[in-house]
């Protein structure tokens, strides 16, 4: 992780813990989970929201007004709404993607879940995804949610990232290993 990204993640982590703890005290983890999903979708689909969050052109008041309007329109929980207001007041909205990621991790830990990032050469069928989730559950002892993506350059197989572990069974990786082995021989 680059230094600026590390700093952003650190800043967002502190806000995430505060928002999470307030939500947990208010028995609002389910609402917080909905807030995170809704904000993640809004951030992905709205260039205006991304711009307000990261652009230094917007004043502190403009960011606070935008966040207040967004929270009201989306019906965000008070912990999330107040957290975003504080972030806007402190000019920390640029860390919003990191905040959502940190909150997702905290919620998953609370629920005893873990998310595995799976990149495969072709779309996984429902049966394949279920089998993979069950296999990973046996290894981790936690419920595993799959975040899947397709990368045809893998040729075949898949790459699974689970926490700090990565399992690469792609044909692309096997060909690269074979190529390196042949270089050493010749």
mmCIF file of C-alpha atoms in Angstrom, residues 49-59 63 91 94:
data_model
loop_
_atom_site.group_PDB
_atom_site.id
_atom_site.type_symbol
_atom_site.label_atom_id
_atom_site.label_comp_id
_atom_site.label_asym_id
_atom_site.label_seq_id
_atom_site.Cartn_x
_atom_site.Cartn_y
_atom_site.Cartn_z
ATOM 1 C CA UNK A 49 -20.482 12.324 -5.107
ATOM 2 C CA UNK A 50 -16.928 11.156 -5.837
ATOM 3 C CA UNK A 51 -16.054 14.695 -6.893
ATOM 4 C CA UNK A 52 -17.504 16.293 -3.748
ATOM 5 C CA UNK A 53 -15.665 13.762 -1.598
ATOM 6 C CA UNK A 54 -12.198 14.206 -3.097
ATOM 7 C CA UNK A 55 -12.050 17.623 -4.740
ATOM 8 C CA UNK A 56 -10.436 20.428 -2.724
ATOM 9 C CA UNK A 57 -12.479 22.908 -4.781
ATOM 10 C CA UNK A 58 -15.518 22.349 -2.554
ATOM 11 C CA UNK A 59 -15.545 24.258 0.714
ATOM 12 C CA UNK A 63 -19.197 19.270 1.660
ATOM 13 C CA UNK A 91 -12.072 17.745 5.492
ATOM 14 C CA UNK A 94 -11.543 11.857 0.642
#
